[in-house]
XYZ file of C-alpha atoms in Angstrom:
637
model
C -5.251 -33.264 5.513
C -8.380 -31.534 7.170
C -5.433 -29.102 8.917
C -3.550 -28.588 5.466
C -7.151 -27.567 3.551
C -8.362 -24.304 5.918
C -6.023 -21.555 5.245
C -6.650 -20.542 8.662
C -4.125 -19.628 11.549
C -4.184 -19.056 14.838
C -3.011 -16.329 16.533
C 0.024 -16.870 18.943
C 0.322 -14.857 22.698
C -1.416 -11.695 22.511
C 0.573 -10.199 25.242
C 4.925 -8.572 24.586
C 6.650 -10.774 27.125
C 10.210 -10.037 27.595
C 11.170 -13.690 28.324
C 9.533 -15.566 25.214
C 10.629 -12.813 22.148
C 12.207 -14.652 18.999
C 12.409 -13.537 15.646
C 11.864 -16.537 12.965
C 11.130 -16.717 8.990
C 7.435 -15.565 8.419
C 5.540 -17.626 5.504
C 4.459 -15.537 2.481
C 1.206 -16.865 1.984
C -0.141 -13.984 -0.918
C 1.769 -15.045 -3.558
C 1.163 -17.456 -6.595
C 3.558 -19.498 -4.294
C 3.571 -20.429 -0.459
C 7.007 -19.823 0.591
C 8.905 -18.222 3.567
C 10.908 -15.268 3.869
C 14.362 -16.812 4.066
C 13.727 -18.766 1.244
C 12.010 -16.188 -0.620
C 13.643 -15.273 -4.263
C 12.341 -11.450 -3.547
C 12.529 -8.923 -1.231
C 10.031 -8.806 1.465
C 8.525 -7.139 4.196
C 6.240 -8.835 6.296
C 4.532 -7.926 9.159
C 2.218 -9.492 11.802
C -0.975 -8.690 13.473
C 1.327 -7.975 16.656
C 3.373 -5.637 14.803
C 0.290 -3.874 13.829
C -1.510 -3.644 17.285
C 2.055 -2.308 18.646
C 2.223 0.346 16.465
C -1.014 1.477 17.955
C -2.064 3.608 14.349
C -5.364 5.519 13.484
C -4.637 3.440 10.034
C -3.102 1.938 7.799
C -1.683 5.077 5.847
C 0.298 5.757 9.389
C 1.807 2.231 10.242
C 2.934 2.335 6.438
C 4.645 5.792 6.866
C 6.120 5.185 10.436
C 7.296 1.361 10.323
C 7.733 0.164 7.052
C 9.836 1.230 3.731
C 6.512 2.466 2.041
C 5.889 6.740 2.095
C 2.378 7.879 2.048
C 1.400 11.568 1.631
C -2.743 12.723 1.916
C -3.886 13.396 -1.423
C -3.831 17.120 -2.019
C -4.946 17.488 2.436
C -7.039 14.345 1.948
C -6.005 12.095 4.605
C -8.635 9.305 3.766
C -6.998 8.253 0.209
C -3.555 9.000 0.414
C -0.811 8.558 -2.167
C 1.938 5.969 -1.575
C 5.403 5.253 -3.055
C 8.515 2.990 -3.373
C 11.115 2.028 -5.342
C 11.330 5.559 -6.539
C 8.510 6.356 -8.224
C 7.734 8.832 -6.625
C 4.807 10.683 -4.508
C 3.019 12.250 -7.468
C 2.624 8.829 -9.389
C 4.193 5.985 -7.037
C 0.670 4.642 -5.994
C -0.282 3.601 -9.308
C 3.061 1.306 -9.326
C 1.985 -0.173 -6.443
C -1.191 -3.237 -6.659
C -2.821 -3.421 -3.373
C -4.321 -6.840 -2.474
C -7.168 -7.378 0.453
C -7.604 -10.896 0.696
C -6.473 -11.408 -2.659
C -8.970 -8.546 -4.175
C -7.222 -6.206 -6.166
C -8.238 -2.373 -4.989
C -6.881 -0.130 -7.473
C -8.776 1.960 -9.145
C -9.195 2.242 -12.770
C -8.594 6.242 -12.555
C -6.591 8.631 -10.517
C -7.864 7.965 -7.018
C -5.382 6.386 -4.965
C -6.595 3.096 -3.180
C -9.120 3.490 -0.354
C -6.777 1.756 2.353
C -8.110 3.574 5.480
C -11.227 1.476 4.661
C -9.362 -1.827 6.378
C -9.373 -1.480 9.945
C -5.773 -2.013 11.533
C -7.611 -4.540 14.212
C -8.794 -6.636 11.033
C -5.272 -6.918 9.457
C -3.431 -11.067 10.222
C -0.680 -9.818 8.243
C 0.882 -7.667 5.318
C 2.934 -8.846 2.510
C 5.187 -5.747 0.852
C 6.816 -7.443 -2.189
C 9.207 -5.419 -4.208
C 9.930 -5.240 -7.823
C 8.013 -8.297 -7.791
C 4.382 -9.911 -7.799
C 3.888 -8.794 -12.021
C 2.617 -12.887 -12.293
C 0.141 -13.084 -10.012
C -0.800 -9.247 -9.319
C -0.679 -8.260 -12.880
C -1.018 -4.871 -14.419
C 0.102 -2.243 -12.196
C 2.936 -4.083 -10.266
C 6.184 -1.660 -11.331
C 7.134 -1.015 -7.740
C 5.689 -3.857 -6.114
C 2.801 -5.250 -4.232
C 1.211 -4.561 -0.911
C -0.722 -7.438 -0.050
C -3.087 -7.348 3.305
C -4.615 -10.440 4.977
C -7.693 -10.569 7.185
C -8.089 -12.185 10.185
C -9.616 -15.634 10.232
C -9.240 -16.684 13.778
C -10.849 -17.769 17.409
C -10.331 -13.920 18.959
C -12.764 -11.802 19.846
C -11.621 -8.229 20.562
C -12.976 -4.833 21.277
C -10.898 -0.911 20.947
C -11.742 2.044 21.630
C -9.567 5.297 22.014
C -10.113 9.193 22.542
C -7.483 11.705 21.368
C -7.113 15.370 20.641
C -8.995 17.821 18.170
C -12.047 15.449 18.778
C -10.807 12.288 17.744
C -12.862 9.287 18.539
C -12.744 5.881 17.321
C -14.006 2.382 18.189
C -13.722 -1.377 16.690
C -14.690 -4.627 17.024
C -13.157 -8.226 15.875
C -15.073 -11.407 16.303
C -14.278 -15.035 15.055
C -15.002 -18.367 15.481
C -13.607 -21.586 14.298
C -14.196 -25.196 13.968
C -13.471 -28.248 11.854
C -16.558 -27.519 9.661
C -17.159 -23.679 9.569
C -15.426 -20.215 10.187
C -16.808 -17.106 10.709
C -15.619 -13.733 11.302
C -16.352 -9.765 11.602
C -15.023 -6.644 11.952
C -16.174 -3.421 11.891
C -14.629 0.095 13.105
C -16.344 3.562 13.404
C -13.990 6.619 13.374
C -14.875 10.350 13.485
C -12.540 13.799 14.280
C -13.495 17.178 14.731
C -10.338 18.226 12.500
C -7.218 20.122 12.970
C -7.352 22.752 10.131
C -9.469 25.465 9.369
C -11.535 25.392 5.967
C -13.045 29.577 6.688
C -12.463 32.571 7.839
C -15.036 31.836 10.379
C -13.277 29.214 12.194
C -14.670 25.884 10.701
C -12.381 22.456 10.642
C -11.713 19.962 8.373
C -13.131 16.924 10.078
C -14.129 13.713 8.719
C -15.651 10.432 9.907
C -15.524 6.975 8.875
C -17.998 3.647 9.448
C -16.413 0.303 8.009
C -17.442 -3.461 8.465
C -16.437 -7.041 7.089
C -17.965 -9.995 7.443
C -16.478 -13.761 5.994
C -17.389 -17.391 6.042
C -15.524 -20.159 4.871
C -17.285 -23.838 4.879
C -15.750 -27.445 4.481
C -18.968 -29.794 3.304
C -16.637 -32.179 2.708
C -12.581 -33.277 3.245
C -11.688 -32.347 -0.298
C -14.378 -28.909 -0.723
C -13.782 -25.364 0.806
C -16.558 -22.610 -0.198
C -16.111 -18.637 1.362
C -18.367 -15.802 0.694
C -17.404 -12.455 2.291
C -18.727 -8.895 2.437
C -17.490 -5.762 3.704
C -18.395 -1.757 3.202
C -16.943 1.232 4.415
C -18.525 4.958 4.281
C -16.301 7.872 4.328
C -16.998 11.792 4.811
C -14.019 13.899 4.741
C -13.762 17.570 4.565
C -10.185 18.784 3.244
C -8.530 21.925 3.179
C -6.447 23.275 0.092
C -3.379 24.699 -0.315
C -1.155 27.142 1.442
C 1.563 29.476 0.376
C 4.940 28.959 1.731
C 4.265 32.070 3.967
C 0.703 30.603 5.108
C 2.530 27.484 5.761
C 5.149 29.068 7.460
C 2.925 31.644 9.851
C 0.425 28.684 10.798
C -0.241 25.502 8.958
C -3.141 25.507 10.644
C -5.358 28.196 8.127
C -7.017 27.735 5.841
C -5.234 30.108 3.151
C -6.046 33.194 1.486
C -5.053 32.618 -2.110
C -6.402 29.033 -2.291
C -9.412 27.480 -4.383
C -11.092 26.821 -0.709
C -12.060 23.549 1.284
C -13.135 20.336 -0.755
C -15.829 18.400 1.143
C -16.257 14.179 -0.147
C -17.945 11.307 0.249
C -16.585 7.999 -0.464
C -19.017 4.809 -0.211
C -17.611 1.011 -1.282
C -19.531 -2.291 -0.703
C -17.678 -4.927 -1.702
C -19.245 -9.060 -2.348
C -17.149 -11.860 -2.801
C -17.515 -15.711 -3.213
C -14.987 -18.857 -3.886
C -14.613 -21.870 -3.421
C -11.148 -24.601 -3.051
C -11.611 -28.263 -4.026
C -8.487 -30.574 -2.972
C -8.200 -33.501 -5.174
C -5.044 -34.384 -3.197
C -3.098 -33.187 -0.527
C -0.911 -31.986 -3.373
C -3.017 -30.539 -6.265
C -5.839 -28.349 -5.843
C -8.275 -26.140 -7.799
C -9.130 -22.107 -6.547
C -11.803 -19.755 -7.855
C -12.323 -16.725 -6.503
C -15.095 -13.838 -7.578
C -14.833 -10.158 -6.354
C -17.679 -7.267 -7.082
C -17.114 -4.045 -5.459
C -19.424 -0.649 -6.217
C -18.323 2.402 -5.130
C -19.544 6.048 -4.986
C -17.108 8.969 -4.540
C -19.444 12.322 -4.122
C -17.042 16.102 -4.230
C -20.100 17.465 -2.303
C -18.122 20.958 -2.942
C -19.051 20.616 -6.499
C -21.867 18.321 -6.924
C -19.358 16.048 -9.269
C -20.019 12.266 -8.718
C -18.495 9.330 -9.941
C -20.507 5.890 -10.069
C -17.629 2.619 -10.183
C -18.600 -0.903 -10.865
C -15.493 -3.414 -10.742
C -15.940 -7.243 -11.335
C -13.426 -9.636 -11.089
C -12.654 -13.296 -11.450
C -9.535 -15.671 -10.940
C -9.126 -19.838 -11.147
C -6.215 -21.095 -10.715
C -4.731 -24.652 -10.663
C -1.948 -25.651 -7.839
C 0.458 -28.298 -7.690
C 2.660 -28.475 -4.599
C 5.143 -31.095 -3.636
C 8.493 -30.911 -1.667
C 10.176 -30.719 -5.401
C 8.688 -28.236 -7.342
C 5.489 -25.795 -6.848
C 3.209 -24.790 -9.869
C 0.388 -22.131 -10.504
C -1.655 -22.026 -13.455
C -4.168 -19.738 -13.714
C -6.348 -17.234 -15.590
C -7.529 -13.943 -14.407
C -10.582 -11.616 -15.650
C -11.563 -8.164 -14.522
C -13.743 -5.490 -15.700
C -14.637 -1.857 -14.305
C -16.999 0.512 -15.525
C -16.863 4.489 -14.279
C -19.518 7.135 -15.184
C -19.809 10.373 -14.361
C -20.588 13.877 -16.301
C -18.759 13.635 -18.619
C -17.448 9.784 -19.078
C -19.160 6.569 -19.593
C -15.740 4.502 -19.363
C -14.856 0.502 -19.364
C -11.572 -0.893 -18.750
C -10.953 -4.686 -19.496
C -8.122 -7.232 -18.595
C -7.680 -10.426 -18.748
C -4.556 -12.772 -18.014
C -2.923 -16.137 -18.441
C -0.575 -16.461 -15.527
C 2.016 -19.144 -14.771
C 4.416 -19.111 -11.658
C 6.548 -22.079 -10.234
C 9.187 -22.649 -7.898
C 11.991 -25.529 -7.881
C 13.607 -26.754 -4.694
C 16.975 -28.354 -4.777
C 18.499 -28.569 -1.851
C 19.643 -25.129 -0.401
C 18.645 -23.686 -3.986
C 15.486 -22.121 -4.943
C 14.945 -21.346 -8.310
C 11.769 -19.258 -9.426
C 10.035 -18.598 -13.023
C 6.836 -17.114 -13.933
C 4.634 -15.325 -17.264
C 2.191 -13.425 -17.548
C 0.057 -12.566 -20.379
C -2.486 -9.714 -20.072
C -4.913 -8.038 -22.724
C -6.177 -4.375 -21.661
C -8.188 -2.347 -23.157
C -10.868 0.082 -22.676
C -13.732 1.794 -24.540
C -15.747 5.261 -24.485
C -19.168 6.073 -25.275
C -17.640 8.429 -27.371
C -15.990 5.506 -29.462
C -12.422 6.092 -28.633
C -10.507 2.970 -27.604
C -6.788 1.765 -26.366
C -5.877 -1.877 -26.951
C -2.696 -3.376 -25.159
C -1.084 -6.716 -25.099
C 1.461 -6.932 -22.219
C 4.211 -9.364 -20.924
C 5.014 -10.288 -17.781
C 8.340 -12.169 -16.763
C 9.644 -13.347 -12.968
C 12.955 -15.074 -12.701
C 14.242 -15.674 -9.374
C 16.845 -17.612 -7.627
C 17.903 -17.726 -3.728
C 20.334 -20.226 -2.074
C 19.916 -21.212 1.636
C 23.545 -20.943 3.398
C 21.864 -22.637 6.327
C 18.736 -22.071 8.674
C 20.010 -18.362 9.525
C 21.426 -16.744 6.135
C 20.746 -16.817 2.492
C 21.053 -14.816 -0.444
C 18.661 -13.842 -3.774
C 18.744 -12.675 -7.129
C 15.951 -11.613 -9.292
C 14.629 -9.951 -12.194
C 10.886 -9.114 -13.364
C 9.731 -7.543 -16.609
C 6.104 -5.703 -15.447
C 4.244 -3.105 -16.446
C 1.533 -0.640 -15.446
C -1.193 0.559 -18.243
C -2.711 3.991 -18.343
C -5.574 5.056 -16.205
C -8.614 6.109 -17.403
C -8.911 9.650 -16.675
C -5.679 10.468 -17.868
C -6.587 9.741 -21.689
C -9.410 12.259 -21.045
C -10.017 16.097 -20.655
C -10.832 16.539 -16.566
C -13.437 19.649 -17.780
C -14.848 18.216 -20.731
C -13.853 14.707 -21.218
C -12.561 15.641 -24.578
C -10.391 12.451 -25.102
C -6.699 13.720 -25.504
C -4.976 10.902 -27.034
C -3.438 7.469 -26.386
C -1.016 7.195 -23.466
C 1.575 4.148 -23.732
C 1.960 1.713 -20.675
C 4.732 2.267 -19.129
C 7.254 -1.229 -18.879
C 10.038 -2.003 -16.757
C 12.985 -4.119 -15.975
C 13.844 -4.819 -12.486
C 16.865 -6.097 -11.076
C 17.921 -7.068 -7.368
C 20.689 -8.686 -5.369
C 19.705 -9.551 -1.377
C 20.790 -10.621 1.694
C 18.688 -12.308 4.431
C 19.837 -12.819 8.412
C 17.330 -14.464 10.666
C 18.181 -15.970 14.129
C 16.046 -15.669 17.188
C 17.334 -12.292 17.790
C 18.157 -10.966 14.708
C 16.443 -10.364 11.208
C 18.447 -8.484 8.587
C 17.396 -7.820 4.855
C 19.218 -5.976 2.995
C 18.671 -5.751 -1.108
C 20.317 -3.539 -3.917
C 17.476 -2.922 -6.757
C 17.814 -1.293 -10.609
C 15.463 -0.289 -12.687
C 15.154 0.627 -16.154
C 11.661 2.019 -17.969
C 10.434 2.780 -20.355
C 7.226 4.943 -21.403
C 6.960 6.069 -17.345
C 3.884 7.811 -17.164
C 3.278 11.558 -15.414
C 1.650 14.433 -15.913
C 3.221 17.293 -17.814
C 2.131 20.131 -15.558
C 2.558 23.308 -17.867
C 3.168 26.094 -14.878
C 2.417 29.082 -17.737
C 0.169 27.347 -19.412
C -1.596 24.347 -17.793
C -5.148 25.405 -18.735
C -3.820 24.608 -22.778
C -0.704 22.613 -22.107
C -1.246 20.643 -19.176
C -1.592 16.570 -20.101
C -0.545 12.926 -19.800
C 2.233 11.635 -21.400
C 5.289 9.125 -20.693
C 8.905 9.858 -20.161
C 10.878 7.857 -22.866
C 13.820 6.481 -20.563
C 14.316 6.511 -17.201
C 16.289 4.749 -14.531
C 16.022 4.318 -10.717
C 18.899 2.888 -8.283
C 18.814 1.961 -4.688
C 19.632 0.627 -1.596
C 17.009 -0.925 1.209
C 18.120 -2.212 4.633
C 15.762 -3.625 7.367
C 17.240 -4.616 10.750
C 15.304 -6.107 13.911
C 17.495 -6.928 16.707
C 16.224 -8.146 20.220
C 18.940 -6.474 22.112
C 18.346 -7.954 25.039
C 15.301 -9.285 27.288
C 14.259 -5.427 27.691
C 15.477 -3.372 24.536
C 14.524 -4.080 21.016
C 14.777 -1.948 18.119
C 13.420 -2.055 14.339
C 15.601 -0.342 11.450
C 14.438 0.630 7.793
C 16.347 2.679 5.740
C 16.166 3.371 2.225
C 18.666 4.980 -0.772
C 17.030 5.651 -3.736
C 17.983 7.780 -6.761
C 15.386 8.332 -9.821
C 16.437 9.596 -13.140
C 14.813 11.189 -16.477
C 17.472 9.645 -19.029
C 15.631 11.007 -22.156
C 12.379 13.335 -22.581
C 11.258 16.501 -24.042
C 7.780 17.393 -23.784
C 6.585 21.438 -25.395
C 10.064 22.102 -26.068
C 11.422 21.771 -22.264
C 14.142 18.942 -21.714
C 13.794 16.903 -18.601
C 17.003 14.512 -19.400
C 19.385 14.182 -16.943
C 17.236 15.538 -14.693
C 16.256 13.998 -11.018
C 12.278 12.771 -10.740
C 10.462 15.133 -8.682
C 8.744 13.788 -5.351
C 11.675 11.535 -4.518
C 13.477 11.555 -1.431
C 16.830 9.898 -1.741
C 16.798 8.959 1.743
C 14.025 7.234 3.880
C 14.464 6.627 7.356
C 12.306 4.820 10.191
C 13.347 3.645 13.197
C 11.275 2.308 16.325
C 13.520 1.698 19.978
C 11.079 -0.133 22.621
C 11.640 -0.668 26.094
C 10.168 -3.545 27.944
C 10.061 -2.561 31.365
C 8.456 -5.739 32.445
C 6.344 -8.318 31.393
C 3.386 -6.422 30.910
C 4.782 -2.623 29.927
C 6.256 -1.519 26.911
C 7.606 1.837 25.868
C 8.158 2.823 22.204
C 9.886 5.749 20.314
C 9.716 5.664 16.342
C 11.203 8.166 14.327
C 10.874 8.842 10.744
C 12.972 10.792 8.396
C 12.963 11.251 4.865
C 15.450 13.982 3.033
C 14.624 16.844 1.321
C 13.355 16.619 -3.005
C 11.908 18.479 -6.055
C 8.150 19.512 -5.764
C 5.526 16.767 -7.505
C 5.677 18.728 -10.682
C 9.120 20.032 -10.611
C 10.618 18.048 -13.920
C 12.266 20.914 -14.261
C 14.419 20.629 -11.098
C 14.040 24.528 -11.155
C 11.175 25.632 -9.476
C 12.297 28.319 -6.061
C 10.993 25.800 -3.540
C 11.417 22.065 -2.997
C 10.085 19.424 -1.230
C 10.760 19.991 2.538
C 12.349 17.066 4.880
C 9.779 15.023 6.823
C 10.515 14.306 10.623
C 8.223 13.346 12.964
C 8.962 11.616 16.524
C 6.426 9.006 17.998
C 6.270 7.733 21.187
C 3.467 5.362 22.879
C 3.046 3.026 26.058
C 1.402 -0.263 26.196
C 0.668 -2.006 29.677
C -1.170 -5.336 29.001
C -2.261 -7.424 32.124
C -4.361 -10.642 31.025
C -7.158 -10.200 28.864
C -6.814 -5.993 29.298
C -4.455 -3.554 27.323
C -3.975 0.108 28.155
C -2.334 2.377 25.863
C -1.432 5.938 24.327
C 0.357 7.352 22.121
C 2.060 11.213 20.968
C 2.350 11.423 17.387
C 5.004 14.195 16.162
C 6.034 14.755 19.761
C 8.244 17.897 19.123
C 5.498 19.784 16.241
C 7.625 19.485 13.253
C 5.913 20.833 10.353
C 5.354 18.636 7.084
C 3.641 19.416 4.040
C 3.416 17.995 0.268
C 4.632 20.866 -1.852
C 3.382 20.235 -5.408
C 4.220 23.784 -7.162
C 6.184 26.862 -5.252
C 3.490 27.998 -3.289
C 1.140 24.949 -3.119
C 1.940 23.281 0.041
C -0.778 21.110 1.626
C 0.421 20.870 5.369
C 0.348 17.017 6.328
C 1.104 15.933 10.102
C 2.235 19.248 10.827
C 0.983 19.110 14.504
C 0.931 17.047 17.587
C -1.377 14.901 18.606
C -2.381 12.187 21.137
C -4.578 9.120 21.753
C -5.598 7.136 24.741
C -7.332 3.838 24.753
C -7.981 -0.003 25.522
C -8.386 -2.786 24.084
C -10.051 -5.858 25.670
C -9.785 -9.523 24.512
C -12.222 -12.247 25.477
């Protein structure tokens, strides 16, 4: 029972050995239900701590973009808070379809700022969870595309890394843990600083940036049937950005810092995050969770003296019931966050009755889950937006035998309005209520698992309603330019994942990804978008890592990633002169690991392809437009 209780794992081999490789069903333990991937009624990626420390990645933005389906893009240049997308959603808006989960602690934000991942240290990460057009039960508001969910490390290792690379780069990080029957402890912490690649002047100045994070967590058993964990963490951010580039610029050097531009942005991006629960087991079946979450954060735009003061508290119990039969999860959540700045005092409110349960019959699995959420927020000002929302998860797999099975599922979820969209961005005017946007998902799969294969594959459709954008009025913006939803809209697609041990010394990882997104019906200041493809999408996303084990303690990697050509972020239209360029980018990296010791490095965009976010015809913000290289160790003990 005592082995049941801690939701703790070990951590297998930490050395790639050619001779002991196998590929078996992962457990999906971030969802309302425990479950593993063959069984699972949704489509899944999951991916280990090995798979992360492979990759060898600055962060988490890169192992997303190079080895799984998800795309990130920096934010308008800023590489610390990047915008992510799948499903089709696309790179303007996809990250607010997306809820991000650290240890079950929602970090969305309640406005426009996309999720501070590069805050999580890769060496921290045990796993991550990407569930698609799923997770509306548990996750809640926000969960159109899916749900990235990240697990910490809670184990015995104790690690140190440190690399060098070019333009300055520096970074260094730390894991520690310990474990017994009574008490676990762990930390992390990372420090990361570069001298930047782009100029931000005429006088030869760079866009660099540095970064201090650290977590700390305890978990306690007083008893057999009581678990209590408290955990901490903060990060602190600087980050100086350069703007856009004309399609000339971009073309002559990416490397400028532009003529025509509105100049370099300079931020600062504090979080401290507190949080506290507690498990008690009244059987080995049936247990009760509560979990508490309060997280302040301070984002400064130095460049303009503009800061914005967030205060987020959040709460979740919820009642489990699991036998070999059925599974059951009851439970209520509440969350509150409060942003001020110059010219908003803002609150947003939900709060949720959630119920999710799974049925096991044999080889069948049959899933069903609700959701019931109340949002709402309130100004100073005395402007308001209520919303009552439904959530709906019906899934069903069958289990051909310990190697294949297959899935259907559909979800009803939803995503409300951010704050700052319902508001002026110069004068916090308030300019009107903005509908949540709702949608039906639908998805037939495939899963292949045998000790030296693993092959997903999963056809997904969509249909919305009320997706929300921003209506970017080129002529006009200053008078025009707002908020709003597109009345219909569908998205189609296609996502394949392949890893196949080829033999004892070649292994290679496959995702690939068909997606089409489509305005069915919307007019907004007499312009007609219907029929019309949703900017920012690429139809096809590519990633593909080939590694060579050499022996037993080298390992040689090429990834590349490709991603076709679309319509600029705020090209509803489809008719502005330039679109969104193809992304390429070819990675390669060498591990050599002998005992406790690992050497590595690593040559991102080996052959200096150029990449950019265009978001207008000539507005390109250059992103991974260069090579560059680490070097490094890491040393267990």
């Amino acid at each position: 029972m005592h082995k049941k209780k801690i939701l703790l794992s070990l951590l297998a081999s930490t050395a790639l050995v050619a001779q002991n490789i196998e590929l078996e069903p992962l457990s999906i333990t971030s969802t309302a239900i425990r479950t593993n991937e063959l069984r699972s009624t949704d489509a899944v990626e999951v991916y280990t701590a090995e798979d992360i420390e492979m990759a060898h990645v600055q962060n988490i933005y890169e192992f997303l973009n190079s080895q799984t389906s998800v795309i990130t893009m920096p934010s308008y240049g800023n590489s610390f808070s990047q915008k992510l997308d799948f499903r089709g959603y696309g790179i303007g808006d996809g990250y607010q379809n997306i809820v991000i989960t650290i240890d079950g602690r929602k970090i969305n934000n309640i406005d426009m700022v996309p999720p501070l991942l590069s805050a999580i240290s890769p060496a921290s990460i045990e796993k991550m969870e990407i569930i698609k057009s799923g997770g509306i039960v548990k996750s809640g508001d926000g969960a159109n595309a899916g749900v990235i969910n990240i697990t910490t490390k809670q184990t015995t290792s104790k690690e140190i890394t440190v690399y060098m690379g070019t333009y300055g780069t520096a970074d260094g990080s730390f894991y520690l843990g310990h474990n017994d029957e009574k008490l676990s402890l762990s930390a992390s912490g990372e420090a990361q600083k570069s001298d930047g690649i782009r100029n931000i002047n005429s006088s030869g100045e760079r866009d660099e940036s540095s970064m201090t994070t650290g977590t700390f967590n305890i978990t306690y058993l007083p008893t057999d049937e009581l678990e209590l964990r408290a955990g901490a963490s903060f990060a602190r951010t600087n980050l100086i950005y350069a703007s856009f580039l004309t399609l000339d610029e971009y073309n002559n050097n990416p490397k400028q810092a532009g003529a025509t531009n509105w100049g370099s942005n300079e931020q600062e991006y504090d979080t401290d995050a507190l949080s506290a629960g507690a498990s008690y087991y009244f059987s080995d079946k049936l247990s009760l969770n509560v979990d508490m979450n309060r997280e302040e954060k301070m984002s400064n735009y130095v460049t303009y003296a503009s800061v914005t003061d967030y205060v987020y508290n959040s709460v979740r119990a919820a009642l489990k019931y699991d036998s070999k039969c059925i599974a059951i999860t009851a439970g209520v959540d509440g969350f509150e966050g409060n942003l001020v700045n110059t010219n908003n005092d803002l609150t947003k409110r939900n709060g949720a009755l959630f119920l999710a349960s799974e049925l096991y019959l044999g080889k069948n699995t049959l899933k069903v889950g609700y959701r019931y959420e109340d949002i709402s927020f309130e100004s100073k000002t005395g402007e308001d937006q209520k919303d009552k929302l439904h959530g709906v998860e019906l899934g069903y797999n069958y289990t051909f035998d310990k190697e294949s099975s297959v899935f259907a599922n559909y979800s009803h979820s939803f995503q409300s309005s951010s704050l700052d969209r319902l508001f002026k961005w110069n004068t916090g005017a308030f300019m009107g209520y903005v509908k949540p946007s709702q949608a039906h998902n639908y998805t037939l799969g495939y899963n292949h698992i045998t000790n030296s294969n693993k092959l997903k594959i999963s056809l997904f459709y969509i249909d919305l309603q009320d997706e929300i954008y921003y209506y970017a009025d080129a002529a006009n913006w200053w008078a025009n330019a707002r908020n709003t939803n597109i009345d219909k809209s569908h998205k189609y697609g296609l996502d394949i994942y392949d890893k196949w041990l080829i033999s004892d010394e070649f292994n290679v990882a496959l995702n690939y990804n068909f997606v089409k997104a489509k305005i069915d019906d919307e007019i907004e200041n007499g312009e007609d978008y219907s029929g019309n493809d949703l900017p920012g999408v690429s139809d096809h996303n590519i990633k593909a890592t080939l590694s060579y084990l050499a022996n037993k303690n080298t390992t040689l990697a090429i990834t590349q990633v490709y991603r076709s050509e679309a319509y600029a972020a705020d090209d509803f239209n489809n008719n502005f002169t330039q679109k969104q360029d193809a992304y390429k980018s070819t990675d390669i990296s060498i591990t050599y690991t002998k005992d406790n010791l690992e050497l590595f490095a690593k040559i991102n965009n080996l052959f200096n392809q150029r990449n950019g976010l265009w978001v207008q015809d000539d507005a390109i913000y250059p992103a991974n437009f260069t090579t560059t290289a680490i070097a490094g160790f890491k040393l267990r003990f």
